[in-house]
Coordinates of C-alpha atoms in Angstrom, one line a residue:
X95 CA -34.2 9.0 -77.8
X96 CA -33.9 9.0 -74.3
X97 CA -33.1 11.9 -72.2
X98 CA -30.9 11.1 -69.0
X99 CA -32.1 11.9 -65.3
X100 CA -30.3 14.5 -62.6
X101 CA -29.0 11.1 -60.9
X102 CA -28.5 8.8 -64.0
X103 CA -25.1 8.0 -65.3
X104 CA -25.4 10.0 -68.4
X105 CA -26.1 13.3 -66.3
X106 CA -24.4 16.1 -66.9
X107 CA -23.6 18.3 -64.3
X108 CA -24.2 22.2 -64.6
X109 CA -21.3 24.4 -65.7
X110 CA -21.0 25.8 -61.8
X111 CA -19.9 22.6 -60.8
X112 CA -17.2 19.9 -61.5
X113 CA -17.5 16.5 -62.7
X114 CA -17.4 15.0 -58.9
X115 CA -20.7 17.7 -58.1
X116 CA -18.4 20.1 -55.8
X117 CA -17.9 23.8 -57.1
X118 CA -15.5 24.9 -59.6
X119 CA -13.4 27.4 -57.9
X120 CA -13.5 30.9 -58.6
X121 CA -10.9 32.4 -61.0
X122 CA -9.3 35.6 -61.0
X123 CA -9.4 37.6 -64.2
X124 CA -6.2 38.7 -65.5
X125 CA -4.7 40.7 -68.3
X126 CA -3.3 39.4 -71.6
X127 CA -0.1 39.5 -69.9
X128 CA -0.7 37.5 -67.1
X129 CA -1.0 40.8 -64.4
X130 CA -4.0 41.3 -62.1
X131 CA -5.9 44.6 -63.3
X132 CA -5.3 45.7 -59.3
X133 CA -1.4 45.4 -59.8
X134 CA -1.8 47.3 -63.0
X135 CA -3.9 50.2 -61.9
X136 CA -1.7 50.5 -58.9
X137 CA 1.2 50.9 -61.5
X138 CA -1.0 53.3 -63.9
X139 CA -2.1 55.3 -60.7
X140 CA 1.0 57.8 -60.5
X141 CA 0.8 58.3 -64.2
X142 CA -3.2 58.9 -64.4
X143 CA -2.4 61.2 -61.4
X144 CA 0.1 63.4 -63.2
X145 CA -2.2 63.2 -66.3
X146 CA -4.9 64.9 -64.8
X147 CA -2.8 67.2 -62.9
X148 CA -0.7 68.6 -65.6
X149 CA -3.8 67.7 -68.6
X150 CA -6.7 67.0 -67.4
X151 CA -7.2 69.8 -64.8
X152 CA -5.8 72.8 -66.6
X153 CA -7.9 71.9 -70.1
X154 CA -10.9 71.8 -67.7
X155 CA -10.0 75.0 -65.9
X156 CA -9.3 77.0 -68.7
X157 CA -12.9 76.0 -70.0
X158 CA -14.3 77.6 -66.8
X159 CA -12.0 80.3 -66.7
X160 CA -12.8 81.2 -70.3
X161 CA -16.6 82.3 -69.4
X162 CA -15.4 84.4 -66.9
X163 CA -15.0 88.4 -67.0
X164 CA -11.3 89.7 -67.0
X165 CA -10.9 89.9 -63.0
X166 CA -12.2 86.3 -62.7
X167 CA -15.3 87.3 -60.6
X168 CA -18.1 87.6 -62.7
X169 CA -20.0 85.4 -65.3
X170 CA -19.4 86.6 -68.9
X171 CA -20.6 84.3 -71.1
X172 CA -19.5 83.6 -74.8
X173 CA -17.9 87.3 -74.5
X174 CA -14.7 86.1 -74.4
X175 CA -14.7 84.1 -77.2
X176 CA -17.1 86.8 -79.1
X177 CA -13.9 89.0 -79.0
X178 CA -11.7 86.2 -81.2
X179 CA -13.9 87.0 -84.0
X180 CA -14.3 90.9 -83.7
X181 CA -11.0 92.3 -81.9
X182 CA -8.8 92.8 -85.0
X183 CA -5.5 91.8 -83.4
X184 CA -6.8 88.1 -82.3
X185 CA -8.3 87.8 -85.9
X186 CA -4.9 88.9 -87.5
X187 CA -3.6 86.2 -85.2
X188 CA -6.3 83.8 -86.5
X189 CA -5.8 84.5 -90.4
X190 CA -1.8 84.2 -89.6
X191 CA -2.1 80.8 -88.1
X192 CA -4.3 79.8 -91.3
X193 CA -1.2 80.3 -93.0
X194 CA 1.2 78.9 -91.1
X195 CA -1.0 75.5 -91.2
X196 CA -0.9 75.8 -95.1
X197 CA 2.4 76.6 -95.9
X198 CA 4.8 75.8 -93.6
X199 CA 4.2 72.0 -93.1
X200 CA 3.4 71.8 -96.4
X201 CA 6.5 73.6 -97.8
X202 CA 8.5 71.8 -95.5
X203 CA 7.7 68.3 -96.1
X204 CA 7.9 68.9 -100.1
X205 CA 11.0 70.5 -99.6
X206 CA 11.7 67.2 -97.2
X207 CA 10.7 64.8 -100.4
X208 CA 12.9 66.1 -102.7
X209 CA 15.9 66.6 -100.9
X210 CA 15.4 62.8 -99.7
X211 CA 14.7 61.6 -103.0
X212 CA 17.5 63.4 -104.6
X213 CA 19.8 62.8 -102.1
X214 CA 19.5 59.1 -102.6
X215 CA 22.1 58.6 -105.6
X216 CA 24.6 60.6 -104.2
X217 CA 27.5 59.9 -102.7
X218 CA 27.8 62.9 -100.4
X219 CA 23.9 62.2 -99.9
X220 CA 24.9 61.6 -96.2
X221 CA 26.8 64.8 -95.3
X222 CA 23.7 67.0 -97.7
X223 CA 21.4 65.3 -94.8
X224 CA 23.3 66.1 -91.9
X225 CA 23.6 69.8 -93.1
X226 CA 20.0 69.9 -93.9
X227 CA 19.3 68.5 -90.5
X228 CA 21.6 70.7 -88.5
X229 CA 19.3 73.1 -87.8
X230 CA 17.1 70.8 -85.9
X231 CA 19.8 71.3 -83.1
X232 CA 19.5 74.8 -82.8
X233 CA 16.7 75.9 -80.4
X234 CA 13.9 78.6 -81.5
X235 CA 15.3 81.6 -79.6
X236 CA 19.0 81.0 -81.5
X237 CA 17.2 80.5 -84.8
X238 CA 15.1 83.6 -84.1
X239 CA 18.3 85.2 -83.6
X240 CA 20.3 84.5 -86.4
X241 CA 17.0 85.2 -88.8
X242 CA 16.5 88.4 -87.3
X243 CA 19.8 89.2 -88.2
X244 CA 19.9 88.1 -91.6
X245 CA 16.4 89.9 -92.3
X246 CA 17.6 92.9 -91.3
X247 CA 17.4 95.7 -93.7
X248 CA 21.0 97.0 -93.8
X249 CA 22.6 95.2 -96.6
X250 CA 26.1 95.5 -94.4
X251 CA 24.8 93.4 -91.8
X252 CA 21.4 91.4 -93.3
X253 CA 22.7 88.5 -96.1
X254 CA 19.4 88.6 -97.6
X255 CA 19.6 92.1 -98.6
X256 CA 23.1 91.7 -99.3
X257 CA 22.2 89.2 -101.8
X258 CA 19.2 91.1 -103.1
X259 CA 21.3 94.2 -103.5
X260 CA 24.6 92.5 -105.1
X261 CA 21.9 90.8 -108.0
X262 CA 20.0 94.2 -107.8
X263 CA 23.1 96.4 -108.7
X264 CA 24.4 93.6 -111.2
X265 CA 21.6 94.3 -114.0
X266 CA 21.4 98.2 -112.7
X267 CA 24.3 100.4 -111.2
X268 CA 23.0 102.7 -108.6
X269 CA 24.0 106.1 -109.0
X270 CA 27.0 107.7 -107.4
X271 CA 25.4 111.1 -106.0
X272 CA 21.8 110.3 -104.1
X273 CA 19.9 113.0 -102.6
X274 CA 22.4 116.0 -104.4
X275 CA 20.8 119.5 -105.5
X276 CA 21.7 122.6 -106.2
X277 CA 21.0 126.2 -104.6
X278 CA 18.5 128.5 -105.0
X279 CA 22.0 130.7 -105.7
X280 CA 22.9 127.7 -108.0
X281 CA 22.8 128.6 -111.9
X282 CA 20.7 125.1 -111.8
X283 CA 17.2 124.6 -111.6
X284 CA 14.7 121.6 -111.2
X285 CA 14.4 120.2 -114.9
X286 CA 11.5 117.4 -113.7
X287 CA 11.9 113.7 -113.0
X288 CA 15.0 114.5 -110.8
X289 CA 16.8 115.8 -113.1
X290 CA 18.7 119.2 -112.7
X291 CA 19.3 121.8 -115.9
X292 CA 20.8 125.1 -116.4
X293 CA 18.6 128.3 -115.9
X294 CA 20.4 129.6 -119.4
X295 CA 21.3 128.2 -122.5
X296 CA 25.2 127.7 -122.7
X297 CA 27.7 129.0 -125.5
X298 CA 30.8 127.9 -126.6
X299 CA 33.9 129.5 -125.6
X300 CA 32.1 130.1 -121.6
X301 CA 33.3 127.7 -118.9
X302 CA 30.0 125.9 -117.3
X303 CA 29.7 125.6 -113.8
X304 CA 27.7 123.2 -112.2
X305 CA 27.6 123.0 -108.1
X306 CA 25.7 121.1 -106.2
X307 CA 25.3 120.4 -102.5
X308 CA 24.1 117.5 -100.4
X309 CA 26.4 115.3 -100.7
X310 CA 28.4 114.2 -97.7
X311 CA 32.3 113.8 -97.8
X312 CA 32.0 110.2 -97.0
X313 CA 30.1 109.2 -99.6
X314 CA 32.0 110.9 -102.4
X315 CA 33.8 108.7 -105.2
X316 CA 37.4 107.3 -103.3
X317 CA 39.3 108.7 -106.2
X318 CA 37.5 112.1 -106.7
X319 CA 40.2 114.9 -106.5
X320 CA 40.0 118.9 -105.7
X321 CA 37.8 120.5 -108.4
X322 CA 39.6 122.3 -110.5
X323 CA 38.2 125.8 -112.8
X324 CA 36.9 124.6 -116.4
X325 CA 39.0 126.7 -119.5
X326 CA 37.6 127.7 -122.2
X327 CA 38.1 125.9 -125.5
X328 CA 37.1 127.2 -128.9
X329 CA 34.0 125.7 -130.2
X330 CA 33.2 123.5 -127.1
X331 CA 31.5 123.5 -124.3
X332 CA 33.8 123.1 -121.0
X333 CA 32.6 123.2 -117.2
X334 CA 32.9 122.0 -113.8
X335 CA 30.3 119.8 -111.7
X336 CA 31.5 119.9 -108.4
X337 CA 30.5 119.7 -104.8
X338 CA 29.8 123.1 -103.3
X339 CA 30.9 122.8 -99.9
X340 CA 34.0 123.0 -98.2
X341 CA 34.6 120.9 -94.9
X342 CA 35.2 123.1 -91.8
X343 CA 33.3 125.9 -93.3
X344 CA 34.5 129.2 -95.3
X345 CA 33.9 128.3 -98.9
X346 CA 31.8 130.8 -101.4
X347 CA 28.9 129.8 -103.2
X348 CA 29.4 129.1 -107.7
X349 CA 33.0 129.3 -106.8
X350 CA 35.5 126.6 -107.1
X351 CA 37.3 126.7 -103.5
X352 CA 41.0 124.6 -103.0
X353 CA 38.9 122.2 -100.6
X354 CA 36.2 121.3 -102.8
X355 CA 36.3 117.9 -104.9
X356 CA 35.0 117.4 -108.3
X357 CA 31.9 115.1 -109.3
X358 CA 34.0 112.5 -110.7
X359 CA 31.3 109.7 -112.9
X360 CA 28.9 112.7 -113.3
X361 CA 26.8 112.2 -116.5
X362 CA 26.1 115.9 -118.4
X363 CA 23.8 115.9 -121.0
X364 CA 23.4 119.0 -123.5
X365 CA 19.5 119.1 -124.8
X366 CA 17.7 121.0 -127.8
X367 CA 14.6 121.0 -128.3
X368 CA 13.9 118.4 -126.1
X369 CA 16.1 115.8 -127.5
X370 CA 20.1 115.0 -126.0
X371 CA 22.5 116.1 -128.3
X372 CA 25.6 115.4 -126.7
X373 CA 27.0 114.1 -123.3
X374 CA 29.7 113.7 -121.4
X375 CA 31.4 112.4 -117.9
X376 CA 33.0 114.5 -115.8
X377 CA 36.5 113.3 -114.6
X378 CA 38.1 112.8 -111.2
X379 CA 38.2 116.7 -111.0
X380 CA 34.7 117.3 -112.3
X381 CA 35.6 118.7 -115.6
X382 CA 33.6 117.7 -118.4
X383 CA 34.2 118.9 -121.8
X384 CA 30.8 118.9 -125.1
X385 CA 31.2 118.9 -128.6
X386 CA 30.5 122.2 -130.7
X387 CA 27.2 120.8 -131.3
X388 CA 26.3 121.6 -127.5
X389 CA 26.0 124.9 -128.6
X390 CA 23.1 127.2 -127.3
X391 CA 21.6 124.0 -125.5
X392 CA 20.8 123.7 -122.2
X393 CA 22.7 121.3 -120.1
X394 CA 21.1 118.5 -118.0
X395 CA 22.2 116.8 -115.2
X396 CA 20.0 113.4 -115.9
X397 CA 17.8 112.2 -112.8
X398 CA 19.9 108.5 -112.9
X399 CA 22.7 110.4 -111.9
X400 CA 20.8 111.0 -108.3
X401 CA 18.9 107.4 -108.2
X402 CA 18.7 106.4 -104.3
X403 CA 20.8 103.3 -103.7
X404 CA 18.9 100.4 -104.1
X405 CA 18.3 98.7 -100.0
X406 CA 17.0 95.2 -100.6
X407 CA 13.5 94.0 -99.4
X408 CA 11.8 95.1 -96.1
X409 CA 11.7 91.7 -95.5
X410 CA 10.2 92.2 -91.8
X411 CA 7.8 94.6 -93.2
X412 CA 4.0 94.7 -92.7
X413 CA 3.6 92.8 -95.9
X414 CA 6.1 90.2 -95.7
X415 CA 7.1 89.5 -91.8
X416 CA 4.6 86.4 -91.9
X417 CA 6.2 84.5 -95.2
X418 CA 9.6 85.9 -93.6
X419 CA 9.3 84.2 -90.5
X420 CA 7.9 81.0 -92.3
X421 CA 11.0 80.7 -94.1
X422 CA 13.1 80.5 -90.9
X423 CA 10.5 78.0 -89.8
X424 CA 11.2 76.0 -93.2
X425 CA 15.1 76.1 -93.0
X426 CA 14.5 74.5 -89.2
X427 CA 12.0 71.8 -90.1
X428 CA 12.7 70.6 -93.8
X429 CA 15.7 68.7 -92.2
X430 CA 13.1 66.9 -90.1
X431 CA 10.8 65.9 -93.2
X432 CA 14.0 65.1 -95.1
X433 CA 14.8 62.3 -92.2
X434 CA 11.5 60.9 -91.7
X435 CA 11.1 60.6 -95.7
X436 CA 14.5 59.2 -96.2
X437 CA 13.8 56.4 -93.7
X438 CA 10.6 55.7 -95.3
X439 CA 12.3 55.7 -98.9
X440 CA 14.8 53.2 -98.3
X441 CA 11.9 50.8 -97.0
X442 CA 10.1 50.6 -100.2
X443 CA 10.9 47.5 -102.4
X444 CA 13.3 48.5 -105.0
X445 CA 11.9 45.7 -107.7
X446 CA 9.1 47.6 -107.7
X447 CA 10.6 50.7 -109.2
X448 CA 12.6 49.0 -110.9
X449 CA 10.2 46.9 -112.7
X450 CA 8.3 50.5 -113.6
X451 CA 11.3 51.3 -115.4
X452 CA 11.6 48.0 -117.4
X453 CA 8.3 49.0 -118.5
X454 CA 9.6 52.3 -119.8
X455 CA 8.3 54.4 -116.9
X456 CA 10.9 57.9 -116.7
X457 CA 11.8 59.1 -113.6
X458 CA 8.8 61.4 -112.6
X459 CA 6.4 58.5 -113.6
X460 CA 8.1 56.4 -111.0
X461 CA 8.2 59.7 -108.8
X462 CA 4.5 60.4 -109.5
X463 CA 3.0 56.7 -110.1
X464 CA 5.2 54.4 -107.4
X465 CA 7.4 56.5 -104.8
X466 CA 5.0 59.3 -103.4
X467 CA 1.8 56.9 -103.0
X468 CA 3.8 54.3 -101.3
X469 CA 5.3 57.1 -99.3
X470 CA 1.8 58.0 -98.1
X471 CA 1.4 57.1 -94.8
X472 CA 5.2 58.7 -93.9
X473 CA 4.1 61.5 -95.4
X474 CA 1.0 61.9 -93.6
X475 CA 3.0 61.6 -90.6
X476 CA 5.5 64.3 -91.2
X477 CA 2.3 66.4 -92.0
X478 CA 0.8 65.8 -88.9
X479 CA 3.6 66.4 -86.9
X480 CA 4.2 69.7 -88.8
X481 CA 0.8 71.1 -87.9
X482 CA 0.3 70.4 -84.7
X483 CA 4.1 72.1 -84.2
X484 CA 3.2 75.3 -86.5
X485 CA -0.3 75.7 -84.1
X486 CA 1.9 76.4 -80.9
X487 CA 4.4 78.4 -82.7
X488 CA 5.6 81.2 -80.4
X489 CA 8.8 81.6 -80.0
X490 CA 9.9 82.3 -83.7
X491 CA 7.1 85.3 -84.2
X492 CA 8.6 86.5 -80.9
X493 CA 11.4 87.2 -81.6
X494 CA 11.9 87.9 -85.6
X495 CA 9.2 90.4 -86.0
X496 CA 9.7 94.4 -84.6
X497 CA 7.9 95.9 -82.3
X498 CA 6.2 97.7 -85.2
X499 CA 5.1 95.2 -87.6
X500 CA 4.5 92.2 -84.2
X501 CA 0.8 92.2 -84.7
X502 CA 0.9 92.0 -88.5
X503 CA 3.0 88.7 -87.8
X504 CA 1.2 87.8 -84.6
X505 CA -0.6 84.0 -84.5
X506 CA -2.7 82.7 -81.6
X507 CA 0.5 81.3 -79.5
X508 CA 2.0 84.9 -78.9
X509 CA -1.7 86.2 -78.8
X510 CA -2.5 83.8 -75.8
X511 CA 0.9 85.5 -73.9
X512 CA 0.2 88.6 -74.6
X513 CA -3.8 88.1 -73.6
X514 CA -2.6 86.6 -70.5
X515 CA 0.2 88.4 -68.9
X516 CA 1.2 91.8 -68.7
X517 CA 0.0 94.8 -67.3
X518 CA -3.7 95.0 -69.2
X519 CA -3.9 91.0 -69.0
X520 CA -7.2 89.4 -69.4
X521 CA -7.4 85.7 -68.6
X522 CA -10.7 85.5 -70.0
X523 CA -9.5 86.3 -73.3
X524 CA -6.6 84.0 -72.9
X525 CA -8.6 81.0 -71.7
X526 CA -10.7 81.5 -75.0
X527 CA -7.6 81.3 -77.0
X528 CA -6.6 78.4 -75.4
X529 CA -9.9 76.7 -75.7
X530 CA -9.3 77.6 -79.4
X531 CA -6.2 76.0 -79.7
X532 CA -6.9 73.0 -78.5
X533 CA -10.0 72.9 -80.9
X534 CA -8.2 73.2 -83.9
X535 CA -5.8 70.3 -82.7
X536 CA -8.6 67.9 -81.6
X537 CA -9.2 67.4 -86.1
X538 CA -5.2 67.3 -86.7
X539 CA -5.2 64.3 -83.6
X540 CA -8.6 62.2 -84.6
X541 CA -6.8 62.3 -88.1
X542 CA -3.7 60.8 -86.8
X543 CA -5.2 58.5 -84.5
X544 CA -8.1 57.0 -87.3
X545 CA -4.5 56.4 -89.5
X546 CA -2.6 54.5 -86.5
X547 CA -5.6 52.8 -86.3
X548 CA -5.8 51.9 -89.9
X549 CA -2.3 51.3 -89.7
X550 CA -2.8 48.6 -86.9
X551 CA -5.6 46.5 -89.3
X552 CA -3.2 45.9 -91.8

């Protein structure tokens, strides 16, 4: 085998240099695309600029700023975020946005699922999704608005307790007289439970009065007329319950005055020995009339006839302002889930399911088995999305929850405003949340971005 020289024919000239022995010219490195990297980064310039301006810099700064004392001029070490874990209104806010990560994107983007799988056979499927979506279009203040409203705990102006009071008084009637009593002067006395009885047994043949007091004009029956003096009946027991004040003044007490209505609906028991014998209801003038058998009992006036009204839920109460406001966050955001699910539904291959149902799969097989797996990946990006939004949530909490019950609902967003501005302000403390924030995003963003990743392999 022979090896050729520098000068023979066979030579082969170094890679440096062309076949003719001059030197290969030097190239320029470009991009896939064709662009040199120096027009590129002279495009990416005002962006990477404006990055670190508006990113870059304040992230950085609020590190800094976060070991500093509250005036900004003194070094105080992890104090700042040693007060996260031991002031009790930043770790209400803390436990509170534990929550919100758990249920709201979670309740929302089930919620999403089944409205878009539902939705699918329909034929008003369409207009269901745009009225699920609407909300979308309404900003955070106008939601917080109309949610404030319709938690609030009048039942004439909040539809929540409206609706809880209408089922409420459908199974049981609230009573017609709350907060009525009697006198000292009264021949009534406190009978236990709330109930009202006579100070004397009552005999037949005797007219029975019954007065009470506390009741305001307003709030009688619409139909209740002037009271009217009980007569005597042989071998009964007659009597008047009645309200015991005249408007304008000048009434007497136990006495039936022209201006005074009767207790029309009143229930009056007669009791012996412990045990109800008889009853009755007094009438539009607030006569009531007993059986003979009433005789020598006492008469009660039964505790369900002065049942307060039943108001509804405190529904922006210390208890139940966070699942509250939640559910405002839900009615916004489902229509979101709904959207990004339905797209991802009508992508999957219908032979598929359809071949699971050949095989005798039922619906929730094909549900359980086929659609949510393949739906995996949309679903992890509604998920996402979701908590990343419910970690900056401010504006909702904001406005919703009263000024009394603001820190029971409070979450780190609101915390970081009121830490940070405001008369007793201390930056420190507001850097730290900040920091915080952004700690508990940096998981939620490595998840998505290992998944666009995996994404981009297939």
């Amino acid at each position: 085998m022979t090896t050729a020289t520098a000068g023979g024919a066979g030579a082969v000239p170094p890679a440096d240099k062309r076949p003719d022995g001059g030197p290969k010219p030097v190239r320029t490195r470009r991009s896939v695309t064709g662009t040199r990297r120096v027009f590129a980064a002279a495009f990416l310039l005002p962006a990477l600029v404006l990055l670190g301006a508006l990113v870059v810099y304040p992230i950085v700064y609020s590190v800094y700023r976060s070991f500093l004392d509250q005036p900004g001029t003194g070094f105080a070490g992890i104090d700042n975020y040693t007060s996260l874990f031991t002031d009790d209104t930043i770790r209400t806010a803390v436990g509170n946005n534990l929550i919100w990560i758990v249920l709201a994107p979670t309740v929302s983007t089930v919620l999403g699922l089944i409205f878009a799988v539902l939705t699918e056979r329909i034929r008003w499927g369409t207009a269901f999704k745009l009225i699920v979506f609407m909300p979308m279009a309404i900003s955070m203040l106008a939601a917080g608005i109309i949610f404030r409203l319709v938690y609030d705990q009048a039942p004439e102006r909040g539809v929540a307790n409206a609706v809880a009071v209408g089922v409420h008084d459908t199974f049981a009637e609230s009573s017609g007289f709350p907060k009525a009593h009697p006198l000292p002067v009264h021949p009534l006395k406190a009978g236990g439970g709330g109930s009202f009885v006579t100070k004397e047994p009552v005999r037949a043949g005797t007219p029975v009065q019954l007065p009470l007091v506390g009741v305001a004009p307003a709030k009688m029956p619409g139909d209740a007329e002037p009271a009217k003096a009980a007569t005597a009946a042989d071998g009964k027991i007659t009597g008047t319950a009645w309200l015991d004040f005249t408007k304008g003044g000048g009434g007497k007490p136990n006495v039936v005055d022209p201006k005074e209505f009767g207790l029309k609906g009143i229930t009056v028991e007669a009791v012996k020995d412990g045990k109800v014998v008889a009853s009755a209801t007094a009438g539009a003038d607030g006569v009531f009339t007993l059986p003979a058998s009433a005789d020598g009992a006492e008469l009660r006036l039964p505790a369900t006839n002065f049942r307060e009204p039943y108001n509804g839920v405190d529904w922006l109460g210390p208890s139940l302002v966070t699942p509250g406001i939640i559910g405002s966050y839900v009615w916004m955001w489902a229509g979101f889930a709904m959207v990004l699910i339905a797209a991802g539904l009508a992508g999957l291959p219908r032979e598929l399911l359809e071949a699971a149902r050949v095989d005798g799969a039922n619906e929730w097989q094909v549900f359980r088995r086929i659609t949510v797996p393949m739906l995996a990946p949309v679903l992890a990006v509604v998920l996402v999305t979701l908590m990343i939004n419910v970690l900056k949530i401010f504006d909702l909490v904001f406005i919703i929850a009263p000024g009394s019950t603001q820190d029971d609902a409070n979450v780190l967003a609101l915390q970081l405003y009121r830490s940070s501005f405001g008369t007793d302000a201390d930056l420190g403390v507001g850097s730290a949340i900040a920091v915080l924030l952004l700690l508990l995003v940096i998981p939620v963003m490595l998840f998505n971005v290992r998944r666009i990743r995996k994404e981009g392999r297939r």
